mmCIF file of C-alpha atoms in Angstrom:
data_model
loop_
_atom_site.group_PDB
_atom_site.id
_atom_site.type_symbol
_atom_site.label_atom_id
_atom_site.label_comp_id
_atom_site.label_asym_id
_atom_site.label_seq_id
_atom_site.Cartn_x
_atom_site.Cartn_y
_atom_site.Cartn_z
ATOM 1 C CA UNK A 1 -96.433 191.499 60.490
ATOM 2 C CA UNK A 2 -92.990 190.466 59.221
ATOM 3 C CA UNK A 3 -94.393 188.354 56.387
ATOM 4 C CA UNK A 4 -93.642 189.556 52.831
ATOM 5 C CA UNK A 5 -96.609 190.728 50.777
ATOM 6 C CA UNK A 6 -97.074 190.801 47.035
ATOM 7 C CA UNK A 7 -97.921 194.460 46.422
ATOM 8 C CA UNK A 8 -99.886 193.673 43.262
ATOM 9 C CA UNK A 9 -103.634 193.308 43.829
ATOM 10 C CA UNK A 10 -105.125 189.883 43.248
ATOM 11 C CA UNK A 11 -106.610 189.560 39.784
ATOM 12 C CA UNK A 12 -110.400 189.671 39.753
ATOM 13 C CA UNK A 13 -111.762 186.485 38.162
ATOM 14 C CA UNK A 14 -115.521 186.247 37.884
ATOM 15 C CA UNK A 15 -117.142 183.205 39.464
ATOM 16 C CA UNK A 16 -114.062 182.546 41.596
ATOM 17 C CA UNK A 17 -113.327 183.442 45.217
ATOM 18 C CA UNK A 18 -110.139 184.179 47.090
ATOM 19 C CA UNK A 19 -109.968 183.909 50.838
ATOM 20 C CA UNK A 20 -107.132 184.688 53.213
ATOM 21 C CA UNK A 21 -106.584 185.697 56.821
ATOM 22 C CA UNK A 22 -104.386 188.698 57.618
ATOM 23 C CA UNK A 23 -102.667 189.234 60.953
ATOM 24 C CA UNK A 24 -103.395 192.868 61.717
ATOM 25 C CA UNK A 25 -106.621 193.146 63.679
ATOM 26 C CA UNK A 26 -110.028 191.578 63.927
ATOM 27 C CA UNK A 27 -111.328 192.305 60.433
ATOM 28 C CA UNK A 28 -112.964 190.712 57.407
ATOM 29 C CA UNK A 29 -112.405 191.963 53.868
ATOM 30 C CA UNK A 30 -114.603 190.849 50.960
ATOM 31 C CA UNK A 31 -114.504 191.917 47.319
ATOM 32 C CA UNK A 32 -117.828 191.359 45.574
ATOM 33 C CA UNK A 33 -117.786 191.301 41.774
ATOM 34 C CA UNK A 34 -120.724 189.180 40.671
ATOM 35 C CA UNK A 35 -123.398 191.024 38.694
ATOM 36 C CA UNK A 36 -126.832 190.245 40.124
ATOM 37 C CA UNK A 37 -125.503 189.209 43.538
ATOM 38 C CA UNK A 38 -128.251 189.717 46.133
ATOM 39 C CA UNK A 39 -128.236 189.434 49.906
ATOM 40 C CA UNK A 40 -131.115 188.354 52.100
ATOM 41 C CA UNK A 41 -131.862 190.552 55.161
ATOM 42 C CA UNK A 42 -128.957 190.199 57.599
ATOM 43 C CA UNK A 43 -126.669 192.181 59.883
ATOM 44 C CA UNK A 44 -123.061 192.256 61.084
ATOM 45 C CA UNK A 45 -121.759 192.678 64.613
ATOM 46 C CA UNK A 46 -119.119 195.084 63.288
ATOM 47 C CA UNK A 47 -119.186 198.344 61.346
ATOM 48 C CA UNK A 48 -119.464 197.684 57.600
ATOM 49 C CA UNK A 49 -117.384 200.081 55.489
ATOM 50 C CA UNK A 50 -117.327 199.757 51.724
ATOM 51 C CA UNK A 51 -116.340 201.342 48.427
ATOM 52 C CA UNK A 52 -118.133 201.092 45.098
ATOM 53 C CA UNK A 53 -115.211 200.677 42.701
ATOM 54 C CA UNK A 54 -117.305 199.671 39.670
ATOM 55 C CA UNK A 55 -121.032 199.314 39.067
ATOM 56 C CA UNK A 56 -123.599 200.109 41.736
ATOM 57 C CA UNK A 57 -125.295 198.644 44.799
ATOM 58 C CA UNK A 58 -128.995 199.056 45.551
ATOM 59 C CA UNK A 59 -129.234 198.872 49.335
ATOM 60 C CA UNK A 60 -131.920 198.859 51.978
ATOM 61 C CA UNK A 61 -130.594 199.763 55.416
ATOM 62 C CA UNK A 62 -132.961 199.641 58.389
ATOM 63 C CA UNK A 63 -135.830 199.709 55.902
ATOM 64 C CA UNK A 64 -134.563 202.809 54.046
ATOM 65 C CA UNK A 65 -133.524 202.301 50.411
ATOM 66 C CA UNK A 66 -130.588 204.094 48.823
ATOM 67 C CA UNK A 67 -128.443 203.674 45.733
ATOM 68 C CA UNK A 68 -124.643 203.626 46.032
ATOM 69 C CA UNK A 69 -122.896 204.364 42.729
ATOM 70 C CA UNK A 70 -119.306 204.087 41.536
ATOM 71 C CA UNK A 71 -117.140 206.462 43.562
ATOM 72 C CA UNK A 72 -119.275 206.207 46.716
ATOM 73 C CA UNK A 73 -118.221 205.047 50.176
ATOM 74 C CA UNK A 74 -120.819 203.366 52.367
ATOM 75 C CA UNK A 75 -121.096 202.765 56.107
ATOM 76 C CA UNK A 76 -123.566 200.504 57.921
ATOM 77 C CA UNK A 77 -123.719 200.525 61.703
ATOM 78 C CA UNK A 78 -123.370 197.292 63.717
ATOM 79 C CA UNK A 79 -126.473 195.087 64.054
ATOM 80 C CA UNK A 80 -128.540 197.125 61.595
ATOM 81 C CA UNK A 81 -130.553 194.917 59.235
ATOM 82 C CA UNK A 82 -129.759 195.492 55.574
ATOM 83 C CA UNK A 83 -130.027 193.963 52.119
ATOM 84 C CA UNK A 84 -128.312 194.712 48.825
ATOM 85 C CA UNK A 85 -128.140 193.886 45.135
ATOM 86 C CA UNK A 86 -125.210 194.509 42.761
ATOM 87 C CA UNK A 87 -125.491 195.726 39.172
ATOM 88 C CA UNK A 88 -122.643 196.004 36.674
ATOM 89 C CA UNK A 89 -121.688 199.260 34.999
ATOM 90 C CA UNK A 90 -123.386 199.719 31.614
ATOM 91 C CA UNK A 91 -120.151 201.084 30.172
ATOM 92 C CA UNK A 92 -117.695 198.447 31.443
ATOM 93 C CA UNK A 93 -120.014 195.539 32.205
ATOM 94 C CA UNK A 94 -118.167 195.059 35.520
ATOM 95 C CA UNK A 95 -118.997 195.448 39.187
ATOM 96 C CA UNK A 96 -116.585 195.585 42.121
ATOM 97 C CA UNK A 97 -117.499 196.459 45.685
ATOM 98 C CA UNK A 98 -114.881 196.198 48.432
ATOM 99 C CA UNK A 99 -116.249 195.721 51.965
ATOM 100 C CA UNK A 100 -114.412 195.883 55.299
ATOM 101 C CA UNK A 101 -116.075 194.672 58.517
ATOM 102 C CA UNK A 102 -114.415 196.499 61.399
ATOM 103 C CA UNK A 103 -115.096 195.979 65.137
ATOM 104 C CA UNK A 104 -115.846 199.077 67.187
ATOM 105 C CA UNK A 105 -113.094 197.985 69.582
ATOM 106 C CA UNK A 106 -110.486 198.499 66.853
ATOM 107 C CA UNK A 107 -111.783 202.003 66.122
ATOM 108 C CA UNK A 108 -111.475 202.817 69.826
ATOM 109 C CA UNK A 109 -108.002 201.317 69.981
ATOM 110 C CA UNK A 110 -106.622 203.448 67.149
ATOM 111 C CA UNK A 111 -108.574 206.579 68.091
ATOM 112 C CA UNK A 112 -110.900 206.737 65.077
ATOM 113 C CA UNK A 113 -114.467 207.952 65.601
ATOM 114 C CA UNK A 114 -117.314 205.983 64.039
ATOM 115 C CA UNK A 115 -119.889 207.709 61.807
ATOM 116 C CA UNK A 116 -123.026 208.966 63.509
ATOM 117 C CA UNK A 117 -125.295 206.911 61.274
ATOM 118 C CA UNK A 118 -125.414 204.554 58.313
ATOM 119 C CA UNK A 119 -125.316 205.999 54.794
ATOM 120 C CA UNK A 120 -123.099 206.843 51.829
ATOM 121 C CA UNK A 121 -120.902 209.716 50.657
ATOM 122 C CA UNK A 122 -119.006 210.641 47.497
ATOM 123 C CA UNK A 123 -115.260 209.928 47.514
ATOM 124 C CA UNK A 124 -114.091 208.838 44.045
ATOM 125 C CA UNK A 125 -110.367 208.820 44.886
ATOM 126 C CA UNK A 126 -110.799 206.709 48.017
ATOM 127 C CA UNK A 127 -113.161 204.380 46.175
ATOM 128 C CA UNK A 128 -110.566 203.788 43.443
ATOM 129 C CA UNK A 129 -107.867 203.164 46.054
ATOM 130 C CA UNK A 130 -110.019 200.445 47.644
ATOM 131 C CA UNK A 131 -109.354 198.285 44.576
ATOM 132 C CA UNK A 132 -105.700 197.892 45.575
ATOM 133 C CA UNK A 133 -105.949 196.902 49.252
ATOM 134 C CA UNK A 134 -103.567 193.947 49.458
ATOM 135 C CA UNK A 135 -101.657 193.966 52.738
ATOM 136 C CA UNK A 136 -102.733 194.655 56.321
ATOM 137 C CA UNK A 137 -100.860 197.949 56.098
ATOM 138 C CA UNK A 138 -102.887 198.916 53.007
ATOM 139 C CA UNK A 139 -106.151 198.207 54.817
ATOM 140 C CA UNK A 140 -105.178 200.150 57.923
ATOM 141 C CA UNK A 141 -103.945 203.167 55.935
ATOM 142 C CA UNK A 142 -107.122 203.251 53.832
ATOM 143 C CA UNK A 143 -109.349 203.129 56.914
ATOM 144 C CA UNK A 144 -107.410 206.008 58.461
ATOM 145 C CA UNK A 145 -108.166 208.096 55.361
ATOM 146 C CA UNK A 146 -111.763 207.002 54.848
ATOM 147 C CA UNK A 147 -113.116 207.070 58.417
ATOM 148 C CA UNK A 148 -112.643 210.826 59.055
ATOM 149 C CA UNK A 149 -114.545 211.611 55.850
ATOM 150 C CA UNK A 150 -117.386 209.228 56.692
ATOM 151 C CA UNK A 151 -117.580 210.636 60.225
ATOM 152 C CA UNK A 152 -117.762 214.237 58.963
ATOM 153 C CA UNK A 153 -120.461 213.531 56.378
ATOM 154 C CA UNK A 154 -122.574 210.944 58.210
ATOM 155 C CA UNK A 155 -123.522 212.893 61.314
ATOM 156 C CA UNK A 156 -126.501 211.834 63.453
ATOM 157 C CA UNK A 157 -129.745 212.690 61.669
ATOM 158 C CA UNK A 158 -131.970 215.282 63.410
ATOM 159 C CA UNK A 159 -134.961 213.225 62.268
ATOM 160 C CA UNK A 160 -133.735 210.248 64.293
ATOM 161 C CA UNK A 161 -134.700 211.942 67.555
ATOM 162 C CA UNK A 162 -138.343 212.166 66.451
ATOM 163 C CA UNK A 163 -138.608 208.559 65.252
ATOM 164 C CA UNK A 164 -140.829 206.252 67.351
ATOM 165 C CA UNK A 165 -139.044 204.119 69.925
ATOM 166 C CA UNK A 166 -140.139 200.672 71.125
ATOM 167 C CA UNK A 167 -142.002 200.556 74.421
ATOM 168 C CA UNK A 168 -140.598 198.788 77.472
ATOM 169 C CA UNK A 169 -142.915 195.854 76.755
ATOM 170 C CA UNK A 170 -141.635 195.580 73.174
ATOM 171 C CA UNK A 171 -138.008 195.794 74.310
ATOM 172 C CA UNK A 172 -138.691 193.048 76.864
ATOM 173 C CA UNK A 173 -140.241 190.820 74.193
ATOM 174 C CA UNK A 174 -137.305 191.375 71.839
ATOM 175 C CA UNK A 175 -135.001 190.416 74.686
ATOM 176 C CA UNK A 176 -136.960 187.191 75.287
ATOM 177 C CA UNK A 177 -136.876 186.416 71.564
ATOM 178 C CA UNK A 178 -133.100 186.829 71.484
ATOM 179 C CA UNK A 179 -132.674 184.717 74.608
ATOM 180 C CA UNK A 180 -134.879 182.000 73.111
ATOM 181 C CA UNK A 181 -132.911 181.901 69.865
ATOM 182 C CA UNK A 182 -129.579 181.726 71.676
ATOM 183 C CA UNK A 183 -131.011 178.955 73.886
ATOM 184 C CA UNK A 184 -131.636 176.862 70.780
ATOM 185 C CA UNK A 185 -135.183 177.597 69.612
ATOM 186 C CA UNK A 186 -135.263 177.048 65.843
ATOM 187 C CA UNK A 187 -138.947 177.475 64.953
ATOM 188 C CA UNK A 188 -141.346 180.405 65.208
ATOM 189 C CA UNK A 189 -143.825 178.192 67.084
ATOM 190 C CA UNK A 190 -141.174 177.224 69.625
ATOM 191 C CA UNK A 191 -140.134 180.845 69.963
ATOM 192 C CA UNK A 192 -143.733 181.944 70.600
ATOM 193 C CA UNK A 193 -144.077 179.236 73.236
ATOM 194 C CA UNK A 194 -140.802 180.316 74.871
ATOM 195 C CA UNK A 195 -141.937 183.954 74.961
ATOM 196 C CA UNK A 196 -145.528 183.066 75.975
ATOM 197 C CA UNK A 197 -147.042 185.152 73.178
ATOM 198 C CA UNK A 198 -148.707 184.362 69.860
ATOM 199 C CA UNK A 199 -146.847 183.821 66.608
ATOM 200 C CA UNK A 200 -148.632 186.889 65.240
ATOM 201 C CA UNK A 201 -147.333 189.066 68.080
ATOM 202 C CA UNK A 202 -143.744 187.982 67.439
ATOM 203 C CA UNK A 203 -144.173 188.603 63.719
ATOM 204 C CA UNK A 204 -145.508 192.135 64.231
ATOM 205 C CA UNK A 205 -142.775 193.112 66.696
ATOM 206 C CA UNK A 206 -139.835 191.697 64.727
ATOM 207 C CA UNK A 207 -141.106 193.068 61.424
ATOM 208 C CA UNK A 208 -141.698 196.559 62.847
ATOM 209 C CA UNK A 209 -138.635 196.955 65.020
ATOM 210 C CA UNK A 210 -136.011 194.661 63.468
ATOM 211 C CA UNK A 211 -137.140 194.768 59.844
ATOM 212 C CA UNK A 212 -137.222 190.966 59.564
ATOM 213 C CA UNK A 213 -139.887 188.296 59.620
ATOM 214 C CA UNK A 214 -139.378 185.761 62.457
ATOM 215 C CA UNK A 215 -138.276 183.028 60.053
ATOM 216 C CA UNK A 216 -135.654 185.305 58.478
ATOM 217 C CA UNK A 217 -134.400 186.339 61.910
ATOM 218 C CA UNK A 218 -134.108 182.745 63.118
ATOM 219 C CA UNK A 219 -132.195 181.746 59.997
ATOM 220 C CA UNK A 220 -129.855 184.748 60.267
ATOM 221 C CA UNK A 221 -128.959 183.916 63.873
ATOM 222 C CA UNK A 222 -128.328 180.278 62.936
ATOM 223 C CA UNK A 223 -126.042 181.412 60.107
ATOM 224 C CA UNK A 224 -124.065 183.729 62.380
ATOM 225 C CA UNK A 225 -123.597 180.846 64.804
ATOM 226 C CA UNK A 226 -122.612 178.564 61.921
ATOM 227 C CA UNK A 227 -120.002 181.059 60.753
ATOM 228 C CA UNK A 228 -118.365 181.056 64.168
ATOM 229 C CA UNK A 229 -118.325 177.247 64.289
ATOM 230 C CA UNK A 230 -116.709 177.038 60.847
ATOM 231 C CA UNK A 231 -114.032 179.526 61.927
ATOM 232 C CA UNK A 232 -113.488 177.452 65.061
ATOM 233 C CA UNK A 233 -112.533 174.524 62.843
ATOM 234 C CA UNK A 234 -115.655 172.378 62.714
ATOM 235 C CA UNK A 235 -116.455 170.652 59.434
ATOM 236 C CA UNK A 236 -119.038 172.204 57.138
ATOM 237 C CA UNK A 237 -121.140 169.032 57.200
ATOM 238 C CA UNK A 238 -121.277 168.877 61.002
ATOM 239 C CA UNK A 239 -122.036 172.608 61.280
ATOM 240 C CA UNK A 240 -124.940 172.245 58.841
ATOM 241 C CA UNK A 241 -126.497 169.570 61.043
ATOM 242 C CA UNK A 242 -125.755 171.336 64.321
ATOM 243 C CA UNK A 243 -127.341 174.584 63.110
ATOM 244 C CA UNK A 244 -130.524 172.922 61.861
ATOM 245 C CA UNK A 245 -130.109 172.911 58.067
ATOM 246 C CA UNK A 246 -131.577 170.000 56.124
ATOM 247 C CA UNK A 247 -128.305 169.216 54.353
ATOM 248 C CA UNK A 248 -124.929 170.705 53.473
ATOM 249 C CA UNK A 249 -126.106 172.063 50.113
ATOM 250 C CA UNK A 250 -129.025 173.879 51.757
ATOM 251 C CA UNK A 251 -126.660 175.334 54.368
ATOM 252 C CA UNK A 252 -124.150 176.460 51.713
ATOM 253 C CA UNK A 253 -126.822 178.215 49.618
ATOM 254 C CA UNK A 254 -128.107 180.283 52.546
ATOM 255 C CA UNK A 255 -124.590 180.993 53.850
ATOM 256 C CA UNK A 256 -123.559 182.432 50.495
ATOM 257 C CA UNK A 257 -126.781 184.432 50.121
ATOM 258 C CA UNK A 258 -126.054 186.002 53.510
ATOM 259 C CA UNK A 259 -122.278 186.546 53.533
ATOM 260 C CA UNK A 260 -121.402 186.506 49.816
ATOM 261 C CA UNK A 261 -119.071 183.491 49.946
ATOM 262 C CA UNK A 262 -119.315 179.819 50.913
ATOM 263 C CA UNK A 263 -118.464 178.038 54.182
ATOM 264 C CA UNK A 264 -115.822 176.141 52.199
ATOM 265 C CA UNK A 265 -114.134 179.462 51.363
ATOM 266 C CA UNK A 266 -114.089 180.271 55.057
ATOM 267 C CA UNK A 267 -112.617 176.880 55.974
ATOM 268 C CA UNK A 268 -109.792 177.308 53.472
ATOM 269 C CA UNK A 269 -109.054 180.799 54.793
ATOM 270 C CA UNK A 270 -108.683 179.490 58.339
ATOM 271 C CA UNK A 271 -106.462 176.648 57.153
ATOM 272 C CA UNK A 272 -104.302 179.033 55.114
ATOM 273 C CA UNK A 273 -103.909 181.272 58.142
ATOM 274 C CA UNK A 274 -102.873 178.361 60.346
ATOM 275 C CA UNK A 275 -100.220 177.410 57.811
ATOM 276 C CA UNK A 276 -99.204 181.113 57.496
ATOM 277 C CA UNK A 277 -99.733 181.044 53.755
ATOM 278 C CA UNK A 278 -99.407 184.376 51.969
ATOM 279 C CA UNK A 279 -101.302 183.513 48.802
ATOM 280 C CA UNK A 280 -105.097 183.221 49.122
ATOM 281 C CA UNK A 281 -107.017 179.972 48.704
ATOM 282 C CA UNK A 282 -109.493 179.773 45.837
ATOM 283 C CA UNK A 283 -112.876 178.166 45.276
ATOM 284 C CA UNK A 284 -115.888 178.413 43.021
ATOM 285 C CA UNK A 285 -118.019 181.112 44.668
ATOM 286 C CA UNK A 286 -118.545 184.521 43.110
ATOM 287 C CA UNK A 287 -116.476 186.903 45.251
ATOM 288 C CA UNK A 288 -112.978 187.512 46.584
ATOM 289 C CA UNK A 289 -113.144 186.979 50.330
ATOM 290 C CA UNK A 290 -110.269 187.988 52.567
ATOM 291 C CA UNK A 291 -111.486 186.563 55.847
ATOM 292 C CA UNK A 292 -109.346 187.927 58.620
ATOM 293 C CA UNK A 293 -111.308 187.655 61.843
ATOM 294 C CA UNK A 294 -113.384 185.554 64.195
ATOM 295 C CA UNK A 295 -116.815 186.785 65.234
ATOM 296 C CA UNK A 296 -119.111 185.488 67.943
ATOM 297 C CA UNK A 297 -122.699 184.602 67.072
ATOM 298 C CA UNK A 298 -125.013 186.922 68.953
ATOM 299 C CA UNK A 299 -128.564 188.142 68.923
ATOM 300 C CA UNK A 300 -129.663 191.329 67.200
ATOM 301 C CA UNK A 301 -129.902 194.622 69.066
ATOM 302 C CA UNK A 302 -130.650 198.033 67.576
#
């Protein structure tokens, strides 16, 4: 924490990425600023907190669409499947969305309550302030201001209690699917064989209860595992092979469509952290990525 920090925010350069690791807590910070950026269905093991600084984000969270506009804060609960697409402001032609991925353990440690559900709320001042998060202290102070507001406005929905819940048999099948994926199954056919059910049964259950087709789910789990391996120091080429991608280019395309930056960005962030560099590394992807945590690859629970 004794390292000096440049208090000026990093300049936003389209079609470039900046990645760095901060030594505060287990957190990832990403600034997205590429018009037309889209994400395939995915999830995070942490809470996702964000601010729409410029432009807008069309989201689908747990199958429910909503539009987050400039001045909005958003929150997405851990392990909830979501997608998104960015659009630039008509007036400025720019888009900037700052995202922070925060483990529940950190919230507990500092005594901050998590929101009762995923969603968005208006907070123009806080959204503007999210543009200037540079140091670990900036990030922590902003979260301490934003979380109480999100918790007050995103209370548990009364409608949630009346929503259908999966049966014991469905929960058991989802558990077997997750166990099969973590054991190394990489095809829907192999997963069906492992679970002793038909491919159609797996498709219906995952689509209804997880919001993902089996192929999308398998790929997402492989990418989460790949992310951990890259952060553990393995080469991008070896991770691509180990996680079942046809080649490094194929792996990189899906990694960026899921996380918003490339595995090379992540590698440089880890290297910069090891060398205790203050200035971020740069590469050719479309977002600023301040990667500041390690995350274990896990299955998906809701």
